[in-house]
Coordinates of C-alpha atoms in Angstrom, one line a residue:
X6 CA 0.0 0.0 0.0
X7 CA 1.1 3.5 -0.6
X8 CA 3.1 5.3 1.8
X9 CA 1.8 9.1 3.1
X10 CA 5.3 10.0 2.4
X11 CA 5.2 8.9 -1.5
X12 CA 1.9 10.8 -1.9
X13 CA 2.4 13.9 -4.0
X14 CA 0.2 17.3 -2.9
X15 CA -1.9 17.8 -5.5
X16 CA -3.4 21.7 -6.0
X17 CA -7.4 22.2 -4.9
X18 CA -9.7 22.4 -6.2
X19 CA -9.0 18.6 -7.8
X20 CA -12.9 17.4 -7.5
X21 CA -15.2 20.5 -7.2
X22 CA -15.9 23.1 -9.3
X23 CA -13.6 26.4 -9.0
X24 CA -15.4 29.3 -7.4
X25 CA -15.1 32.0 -4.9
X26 CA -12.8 33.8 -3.4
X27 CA -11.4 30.7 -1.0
X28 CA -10.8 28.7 -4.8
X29 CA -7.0 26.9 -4.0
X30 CA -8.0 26.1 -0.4
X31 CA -8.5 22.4 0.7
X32 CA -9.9 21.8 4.2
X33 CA -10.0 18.4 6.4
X34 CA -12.4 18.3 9.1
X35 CA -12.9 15.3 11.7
X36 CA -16.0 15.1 13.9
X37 CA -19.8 16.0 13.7
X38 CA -23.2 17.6 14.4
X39 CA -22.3 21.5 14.4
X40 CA -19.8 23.3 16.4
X41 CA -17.3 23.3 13.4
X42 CA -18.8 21.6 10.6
X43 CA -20.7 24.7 10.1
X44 CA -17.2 26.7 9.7
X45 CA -16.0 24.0 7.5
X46 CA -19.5 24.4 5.5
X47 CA -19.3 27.9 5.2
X48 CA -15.2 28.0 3.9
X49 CA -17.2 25.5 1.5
X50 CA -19.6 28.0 0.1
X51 CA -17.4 30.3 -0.8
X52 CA -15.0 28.2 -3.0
X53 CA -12.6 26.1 -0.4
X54 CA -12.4 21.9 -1.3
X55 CA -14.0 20.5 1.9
X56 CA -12.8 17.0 3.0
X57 CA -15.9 15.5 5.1
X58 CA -14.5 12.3 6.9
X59 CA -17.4 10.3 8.5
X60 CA -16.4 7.0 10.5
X61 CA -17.6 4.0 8.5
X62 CA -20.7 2.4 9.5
X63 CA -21.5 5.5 11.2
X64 CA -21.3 8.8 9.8
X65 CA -22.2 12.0 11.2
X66 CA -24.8 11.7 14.0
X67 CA -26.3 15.1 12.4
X68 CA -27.7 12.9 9.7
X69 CA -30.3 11.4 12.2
X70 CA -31.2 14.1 13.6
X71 CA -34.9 14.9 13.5
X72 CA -37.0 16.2 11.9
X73 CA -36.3 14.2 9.1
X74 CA -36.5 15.1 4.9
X75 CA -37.9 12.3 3.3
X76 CA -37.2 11.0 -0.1
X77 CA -38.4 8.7 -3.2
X78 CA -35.6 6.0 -3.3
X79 CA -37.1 5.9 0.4
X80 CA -33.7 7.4 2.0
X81 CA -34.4 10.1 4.8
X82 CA -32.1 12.3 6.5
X83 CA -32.1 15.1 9.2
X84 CA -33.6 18.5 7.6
X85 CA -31.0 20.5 9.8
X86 CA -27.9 18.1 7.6
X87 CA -29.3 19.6 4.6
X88 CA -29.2 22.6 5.0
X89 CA -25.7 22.3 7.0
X90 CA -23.6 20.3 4.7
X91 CA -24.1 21.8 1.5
X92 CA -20.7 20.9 -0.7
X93 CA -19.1 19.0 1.1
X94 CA -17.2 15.9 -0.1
X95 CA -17.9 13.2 2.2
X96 CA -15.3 10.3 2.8
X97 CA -15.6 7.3 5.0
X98 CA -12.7 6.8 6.9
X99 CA -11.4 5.4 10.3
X100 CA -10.1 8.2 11.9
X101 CA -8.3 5.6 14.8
X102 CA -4.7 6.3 13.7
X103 CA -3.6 3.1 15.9
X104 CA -4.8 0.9 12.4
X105 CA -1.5 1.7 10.1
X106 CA -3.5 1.5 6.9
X107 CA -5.8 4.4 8.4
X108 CA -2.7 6.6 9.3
X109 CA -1.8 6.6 6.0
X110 CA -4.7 7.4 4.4
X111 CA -5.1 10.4 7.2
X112 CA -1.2 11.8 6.6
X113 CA -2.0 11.7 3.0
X114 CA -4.5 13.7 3.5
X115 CA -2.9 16.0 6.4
X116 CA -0.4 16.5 3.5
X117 CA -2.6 17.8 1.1
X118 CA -4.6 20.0 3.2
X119 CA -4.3 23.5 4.0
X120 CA -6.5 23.6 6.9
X121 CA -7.5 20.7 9.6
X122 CA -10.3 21.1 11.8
X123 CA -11.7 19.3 14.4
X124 CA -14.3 18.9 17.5
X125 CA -13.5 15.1 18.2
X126 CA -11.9 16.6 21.6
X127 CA -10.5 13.2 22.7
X128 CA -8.3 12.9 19.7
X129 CA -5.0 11.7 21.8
X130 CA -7.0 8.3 22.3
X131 CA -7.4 7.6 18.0
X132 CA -3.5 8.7 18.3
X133 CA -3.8 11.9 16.5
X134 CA -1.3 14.6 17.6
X135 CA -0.6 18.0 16.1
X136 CA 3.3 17.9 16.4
X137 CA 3.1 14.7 14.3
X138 CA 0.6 16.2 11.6
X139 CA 2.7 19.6 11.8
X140 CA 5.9 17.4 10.6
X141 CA 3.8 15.8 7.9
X142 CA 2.6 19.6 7.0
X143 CA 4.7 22.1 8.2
X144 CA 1.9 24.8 7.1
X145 CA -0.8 23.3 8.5
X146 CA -3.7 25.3 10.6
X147 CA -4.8 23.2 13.2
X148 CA -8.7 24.0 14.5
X149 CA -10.0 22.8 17.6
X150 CA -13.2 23.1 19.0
X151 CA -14.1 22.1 22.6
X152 CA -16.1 22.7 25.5
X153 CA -13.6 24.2 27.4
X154 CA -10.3 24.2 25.4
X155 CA -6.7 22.1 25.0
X156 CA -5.2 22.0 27.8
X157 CA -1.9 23.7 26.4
X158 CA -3.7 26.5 26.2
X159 CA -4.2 27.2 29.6
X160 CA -7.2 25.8 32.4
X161 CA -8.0 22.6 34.4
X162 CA -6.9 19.9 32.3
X163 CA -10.0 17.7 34.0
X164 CA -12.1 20.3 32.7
X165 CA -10.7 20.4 29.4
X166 CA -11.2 16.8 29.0
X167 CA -14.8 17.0 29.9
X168 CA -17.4 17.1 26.6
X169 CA -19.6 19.4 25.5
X170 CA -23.1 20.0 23.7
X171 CA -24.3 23.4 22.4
X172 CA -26.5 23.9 25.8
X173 CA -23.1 23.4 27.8
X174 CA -21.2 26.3 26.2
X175 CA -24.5 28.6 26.7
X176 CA -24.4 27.9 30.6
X177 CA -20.4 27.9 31.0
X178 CA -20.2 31.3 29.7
X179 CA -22.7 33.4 31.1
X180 CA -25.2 33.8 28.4
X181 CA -27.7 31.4 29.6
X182 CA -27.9 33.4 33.1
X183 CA -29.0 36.2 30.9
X184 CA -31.5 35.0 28.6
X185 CA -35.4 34.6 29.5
X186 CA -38.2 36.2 32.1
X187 CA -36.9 37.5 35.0
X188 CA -39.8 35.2 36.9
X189 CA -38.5 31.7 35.3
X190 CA -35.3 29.1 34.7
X191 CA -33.1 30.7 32.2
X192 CA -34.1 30.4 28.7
X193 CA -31.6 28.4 26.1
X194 CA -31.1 29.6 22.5
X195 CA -32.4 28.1 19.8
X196 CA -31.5 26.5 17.6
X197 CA -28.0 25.6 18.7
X198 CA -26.6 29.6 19.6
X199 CA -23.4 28.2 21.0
X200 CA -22.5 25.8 18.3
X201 CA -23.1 28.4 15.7
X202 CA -21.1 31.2 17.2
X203 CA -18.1 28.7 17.9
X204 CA -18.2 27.7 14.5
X205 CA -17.9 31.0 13.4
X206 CA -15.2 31.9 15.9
X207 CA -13.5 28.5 14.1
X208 CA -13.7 30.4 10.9
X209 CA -12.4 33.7 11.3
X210 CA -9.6 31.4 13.7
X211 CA -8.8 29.4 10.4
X212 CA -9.3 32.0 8.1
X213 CA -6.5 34.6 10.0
X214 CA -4.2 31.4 10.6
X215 CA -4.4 30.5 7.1
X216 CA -3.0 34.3 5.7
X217 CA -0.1 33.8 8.2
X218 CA 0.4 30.3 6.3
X219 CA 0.1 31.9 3.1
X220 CA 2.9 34.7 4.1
X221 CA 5.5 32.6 6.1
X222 CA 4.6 29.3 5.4
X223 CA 4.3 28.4 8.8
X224 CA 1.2 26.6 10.2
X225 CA -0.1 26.5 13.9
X226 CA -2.8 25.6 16.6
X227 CA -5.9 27.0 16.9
X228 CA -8.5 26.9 20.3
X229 CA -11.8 27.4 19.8
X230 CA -13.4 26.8 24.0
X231 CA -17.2 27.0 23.1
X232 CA -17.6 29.1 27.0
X233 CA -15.5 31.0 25.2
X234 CA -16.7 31.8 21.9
X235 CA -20.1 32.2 23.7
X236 CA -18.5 35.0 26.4
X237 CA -17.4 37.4 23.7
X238 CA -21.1 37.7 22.7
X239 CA -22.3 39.0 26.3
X240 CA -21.4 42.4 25.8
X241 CA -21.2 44.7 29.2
X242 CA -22.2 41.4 31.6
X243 CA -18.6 40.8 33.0
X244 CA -17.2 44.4 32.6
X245 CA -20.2 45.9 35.0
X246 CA -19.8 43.3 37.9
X247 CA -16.0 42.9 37.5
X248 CA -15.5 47.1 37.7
X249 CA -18.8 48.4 39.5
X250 CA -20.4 45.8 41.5
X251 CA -23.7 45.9 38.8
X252 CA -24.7 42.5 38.1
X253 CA -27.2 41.9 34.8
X254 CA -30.2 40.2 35.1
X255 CA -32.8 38.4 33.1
X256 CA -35.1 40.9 31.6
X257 CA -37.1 38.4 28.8
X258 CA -37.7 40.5 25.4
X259 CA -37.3 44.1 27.6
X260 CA -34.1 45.8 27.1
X261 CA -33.1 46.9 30.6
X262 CA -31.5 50.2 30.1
X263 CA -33.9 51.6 26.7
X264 CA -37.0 51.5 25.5
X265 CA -38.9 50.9 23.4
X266 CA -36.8 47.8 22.2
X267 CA -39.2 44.7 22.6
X268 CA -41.2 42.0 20.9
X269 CA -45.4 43.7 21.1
X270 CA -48.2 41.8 20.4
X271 CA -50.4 43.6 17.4
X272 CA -53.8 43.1 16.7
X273 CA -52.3 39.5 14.3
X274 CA -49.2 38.5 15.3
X275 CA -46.1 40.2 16.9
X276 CA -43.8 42.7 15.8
X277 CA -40.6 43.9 17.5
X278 CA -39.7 47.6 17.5
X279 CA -36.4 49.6 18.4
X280 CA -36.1 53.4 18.9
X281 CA -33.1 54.2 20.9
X282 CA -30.5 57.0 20.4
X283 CA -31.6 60.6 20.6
X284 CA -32.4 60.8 17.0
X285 CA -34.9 57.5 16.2
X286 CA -36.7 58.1 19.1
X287 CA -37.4 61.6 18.6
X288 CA -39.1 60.1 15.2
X289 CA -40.6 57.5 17.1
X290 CA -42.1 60.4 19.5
X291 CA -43.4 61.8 16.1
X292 CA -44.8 58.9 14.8
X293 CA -47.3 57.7 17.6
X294 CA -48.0 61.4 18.3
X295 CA -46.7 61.8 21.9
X296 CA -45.6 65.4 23.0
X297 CA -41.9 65.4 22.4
X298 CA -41.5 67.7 25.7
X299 CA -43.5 65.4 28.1
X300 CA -41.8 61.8 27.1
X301 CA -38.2 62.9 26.3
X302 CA -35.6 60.3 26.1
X303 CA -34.2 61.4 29.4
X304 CA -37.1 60.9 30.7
X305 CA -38.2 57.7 30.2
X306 CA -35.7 55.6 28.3
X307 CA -31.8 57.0 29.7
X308 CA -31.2 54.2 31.8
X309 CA -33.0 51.1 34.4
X310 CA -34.2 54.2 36.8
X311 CA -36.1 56.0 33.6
X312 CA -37.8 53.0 32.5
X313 CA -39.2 52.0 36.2
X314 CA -40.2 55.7 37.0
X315 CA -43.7 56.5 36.9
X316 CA -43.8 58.3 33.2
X317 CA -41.7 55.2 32.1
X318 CA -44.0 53.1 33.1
X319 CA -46.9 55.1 31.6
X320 CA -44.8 55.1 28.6
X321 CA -44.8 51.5 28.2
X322 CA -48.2 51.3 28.4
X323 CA -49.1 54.0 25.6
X324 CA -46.5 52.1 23.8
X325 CA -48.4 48.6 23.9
X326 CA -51.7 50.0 23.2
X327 CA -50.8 52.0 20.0
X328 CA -49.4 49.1 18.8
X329 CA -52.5 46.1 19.8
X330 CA -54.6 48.7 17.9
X331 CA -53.3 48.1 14.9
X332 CA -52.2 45.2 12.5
X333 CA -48.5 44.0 12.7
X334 CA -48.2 44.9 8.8
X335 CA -49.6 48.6 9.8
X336 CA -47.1 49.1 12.4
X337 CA -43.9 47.9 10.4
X338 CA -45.1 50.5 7.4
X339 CA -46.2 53.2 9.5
X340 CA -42.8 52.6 11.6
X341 CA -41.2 52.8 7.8
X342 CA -42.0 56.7 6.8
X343 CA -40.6 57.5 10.0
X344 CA -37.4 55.8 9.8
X345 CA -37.7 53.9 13.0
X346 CA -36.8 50.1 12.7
X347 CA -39.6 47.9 13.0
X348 CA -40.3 44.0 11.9
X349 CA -43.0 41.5 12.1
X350 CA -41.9 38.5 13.5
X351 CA -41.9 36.1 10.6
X352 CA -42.4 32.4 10.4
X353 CA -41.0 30.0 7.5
X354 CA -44.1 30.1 5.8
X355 CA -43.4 34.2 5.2
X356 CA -39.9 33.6 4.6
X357 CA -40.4 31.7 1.8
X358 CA -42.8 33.5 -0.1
X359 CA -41.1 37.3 1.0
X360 CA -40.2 38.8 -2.4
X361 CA -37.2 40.5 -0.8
X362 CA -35.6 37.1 0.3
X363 CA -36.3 36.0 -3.3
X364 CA -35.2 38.7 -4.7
X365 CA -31.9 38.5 -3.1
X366 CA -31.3 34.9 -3.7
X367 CA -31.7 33.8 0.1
X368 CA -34.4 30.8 -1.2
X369 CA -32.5 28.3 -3.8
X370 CA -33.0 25.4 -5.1
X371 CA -30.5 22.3 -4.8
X372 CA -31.2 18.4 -5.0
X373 CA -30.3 17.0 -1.8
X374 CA -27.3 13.9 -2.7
X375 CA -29.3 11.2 0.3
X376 CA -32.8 11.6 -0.8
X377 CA -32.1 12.8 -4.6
X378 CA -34.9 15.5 -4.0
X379 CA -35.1 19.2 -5.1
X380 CA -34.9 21.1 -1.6
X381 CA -35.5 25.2 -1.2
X382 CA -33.1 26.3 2.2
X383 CA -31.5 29.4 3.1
X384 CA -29.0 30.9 0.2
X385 CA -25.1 32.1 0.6
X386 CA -24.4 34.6 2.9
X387 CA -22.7 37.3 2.8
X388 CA -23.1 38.7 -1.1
X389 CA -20.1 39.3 -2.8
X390 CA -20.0 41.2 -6.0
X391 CA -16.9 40.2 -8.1
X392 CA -16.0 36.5 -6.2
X393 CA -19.8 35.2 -4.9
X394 CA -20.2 32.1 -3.2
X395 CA -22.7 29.8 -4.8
X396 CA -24.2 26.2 -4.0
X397 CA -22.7 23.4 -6.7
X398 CA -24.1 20.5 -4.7
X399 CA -26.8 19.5 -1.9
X400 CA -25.3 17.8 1.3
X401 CA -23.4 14.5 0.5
X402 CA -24.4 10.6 0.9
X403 CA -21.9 9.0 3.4
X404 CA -19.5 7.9 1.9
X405 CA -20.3 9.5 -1.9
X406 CA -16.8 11.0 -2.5
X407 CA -14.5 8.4 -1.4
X408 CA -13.0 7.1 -4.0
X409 CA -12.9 10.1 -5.9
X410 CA -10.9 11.8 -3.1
X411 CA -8.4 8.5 -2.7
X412 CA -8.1 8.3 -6.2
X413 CA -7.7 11.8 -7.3
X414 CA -6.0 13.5 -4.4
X415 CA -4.3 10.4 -2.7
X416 CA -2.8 8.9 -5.7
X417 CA -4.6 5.7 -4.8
X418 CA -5.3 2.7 -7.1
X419 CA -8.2 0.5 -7.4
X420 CA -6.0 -2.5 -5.8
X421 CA -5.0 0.0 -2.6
X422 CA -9.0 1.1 -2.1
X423 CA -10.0 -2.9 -2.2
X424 CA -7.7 -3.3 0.8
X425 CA -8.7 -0.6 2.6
X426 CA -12.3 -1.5 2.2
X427 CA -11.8 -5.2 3.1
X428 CA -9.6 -4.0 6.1
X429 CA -12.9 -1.9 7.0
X430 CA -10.9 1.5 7.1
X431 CA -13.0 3.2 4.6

């Protein structure tokens, strides 16, 4: 069998289409469900060859998660997976470097990867280490998502061992604490907050580690701690108890410190509404026809104190009733000639049918590689005008791009990808 040291590196893309601004880039990933496939997916929108490796036998437990898109051929597979794992190239392989024949298989590809990422977090058991893949590929940029982090990094090294789920990262970094009614249990984010913002804290990561690469041709480690990823997103919380002794609290759809800034129930359905800063909420003022030198910003949305005072209060209340006296629709255009931001709340069925989402190409089309169905889901973002991101292909079958990823990139023969498959590695 071939050796990882006799494989050449061959140039990406060598099986997708070229595209984007991220054309050139190849990316490994090892692992599943969310917090970092979703950076690996993204980095695969916008142009960059995207290794999948799913165990054999298994896959990616994402697959079977519910609810489930059904097909013809009689195939289903977890809606959230198709939306998720748009162009990837999926390849079965036993990531347990302990089997030789798997090692080389993973060193080949090591070697012909730019970037490596990873939430597997116990990857010192399947004998993976990042000196050893950093000698195979001195330019490497080694991702790692956890719970808490690599212990190299700094921390309790039992706690760094310890795994993790989306909910976990919510409640280690104190974003959970501050999300619901004041009156009941803290209120998680859904769907999946925390694995979404690590992922995306795994991207910019891989993306700033990759331009180093690209200059000095040195690669390194990066640690994505999903507490952490989630703690840059609580704004003020640790500053105001760390430096003054004020500790946030729970204050459900209510901003605590402005107003209005909340989710109101219209005469249909609900509609959220933000005026703050002296200049929206003077048109606000204007707009529901309050007297401009009674309710003044000072006086009842500068701070906790304004909003609890008596005119505050009496504020709210005006507030709530000019709005559940009119439609949802009515609001959001009146809201509109006055330059105030407004929404309704929508629901997939709007979404689908909005001609501005059309419009801007945020509903496409795609056939789905498991169930070979035409699927509509969310389009790229962000819009680029002279190297856009586009969808080639729907989420992969397990296993679809094996071969073509052994044979193309690997150098592998026919004879080397019977062994491996009688050997059970792929």
């Amino acid at each position: 069998m071939k050796k990882w040291q006799d494989v050449q590196r061959v140039p990406a893309p060598a099986i997708i289409p070229t595209f984007g601004p991220l054309s050139g880039m190849r990316v490994l990933t090892t692992g599943g469900h969310l917090a970092m496939p979703y950076a690996a997916s993204m980095l695969a929108e916008f142009g960059a060859e995207v290794l999948y490796i799913e165990r054999p036998g298994m896959g990616d437990p994402y697959r079977l998660f519910s609810p489930f898109l059904k097909g013809e051929n009689g195939q289903q597979v977890g809606a959230s997976w198709v939306q998720e794992a748009r162009n990837r190239l999926s390849i079965t392989l036993e990531t347990n470097l302990n089997m030789q024949e798997a090692r080389e298989v993973f060193f080949a590809l090591i070697k012909n990867s730019d970037i490596w990422m990873e939430n597997v977090v116990w990857t010192d058991k399947l004998g993976i280490y990042d000196e050893e893949l950093l000698e195979v590929n001195p330019s490497l940029v080694i991702c790692h998502v956890s719970g808490y982090g690599k212990a190299k990094f700094g921390g309790d090294p039992e706690k760094c061992d310890r795994g993790s789920f989306d909910i976990i990262g919510q409640a280690a970094s104190g974003w959970l604490i501050l999300n619901g009614d004041p009156d009941r249990p803290p209120m998680r984010g859904n769907p999946g907050v925390n694995d979404y913002v690590s992922s995306l804290y795994c991207l910019f990561g891989a993306l700033a580690a990759y331009v180093h690469a690209q200059k000095t041709g040195q690669g390194q480690v990066v640690d994505i701690a999903q507490f952490e990823a989630q703690a840059k997103v609580i704004a003020d919380y640790v500053v105001l108890w760390a430096n003054e002794k004020i500790m946030r609290e729970r204050t459900g759809n209510q901003q605590f410190n402005v107003q209005p800034y909340n989710v109101f129930m219209a005469k249909d359905k609900y509609v959220v509404l933000g005026a703050i800063g002296p200049a929206v909420f003077s048109r606000f003022i204007k707009a529901i026809g309050l007297d401009p030198n009674v309710y003044t910003r000072e006086a009842v949305s500068s701070g906790p104190e304004a909003l609890a005072s008596p005119i505050g209060r009496e504020f709210d209340r005006i507030v709530k009733e000019w709005i559940s006296q009119r439609t949802a629709k009515e609001v959001e255009d009146h809201m509109a000639k006055f330059k105030v931001p407004c929404q309704v709340v929508v629901d997939a069925d709007d979404i689908i049918n909005d001609p501005h989402w059309i419009d801007r190409g945020d509903i496409i089309e795609y056939k789905d590689q498991t169930t070979k169905r035409k699927v509509k889901a969310v389009g790229v973002v962000p819009k680029m005008d002279k190297t856009p991101g586009k969808i080639w292909r729907g989420a992969p079958a397990m296993g679809q791009d094996t071969e073509a990823i052994l044979t193309r990139i690997c150098g592998y023969g026919p004879e080397d990808i019977a062994v491996l498959r009688e050997k059970g590695v792929i």
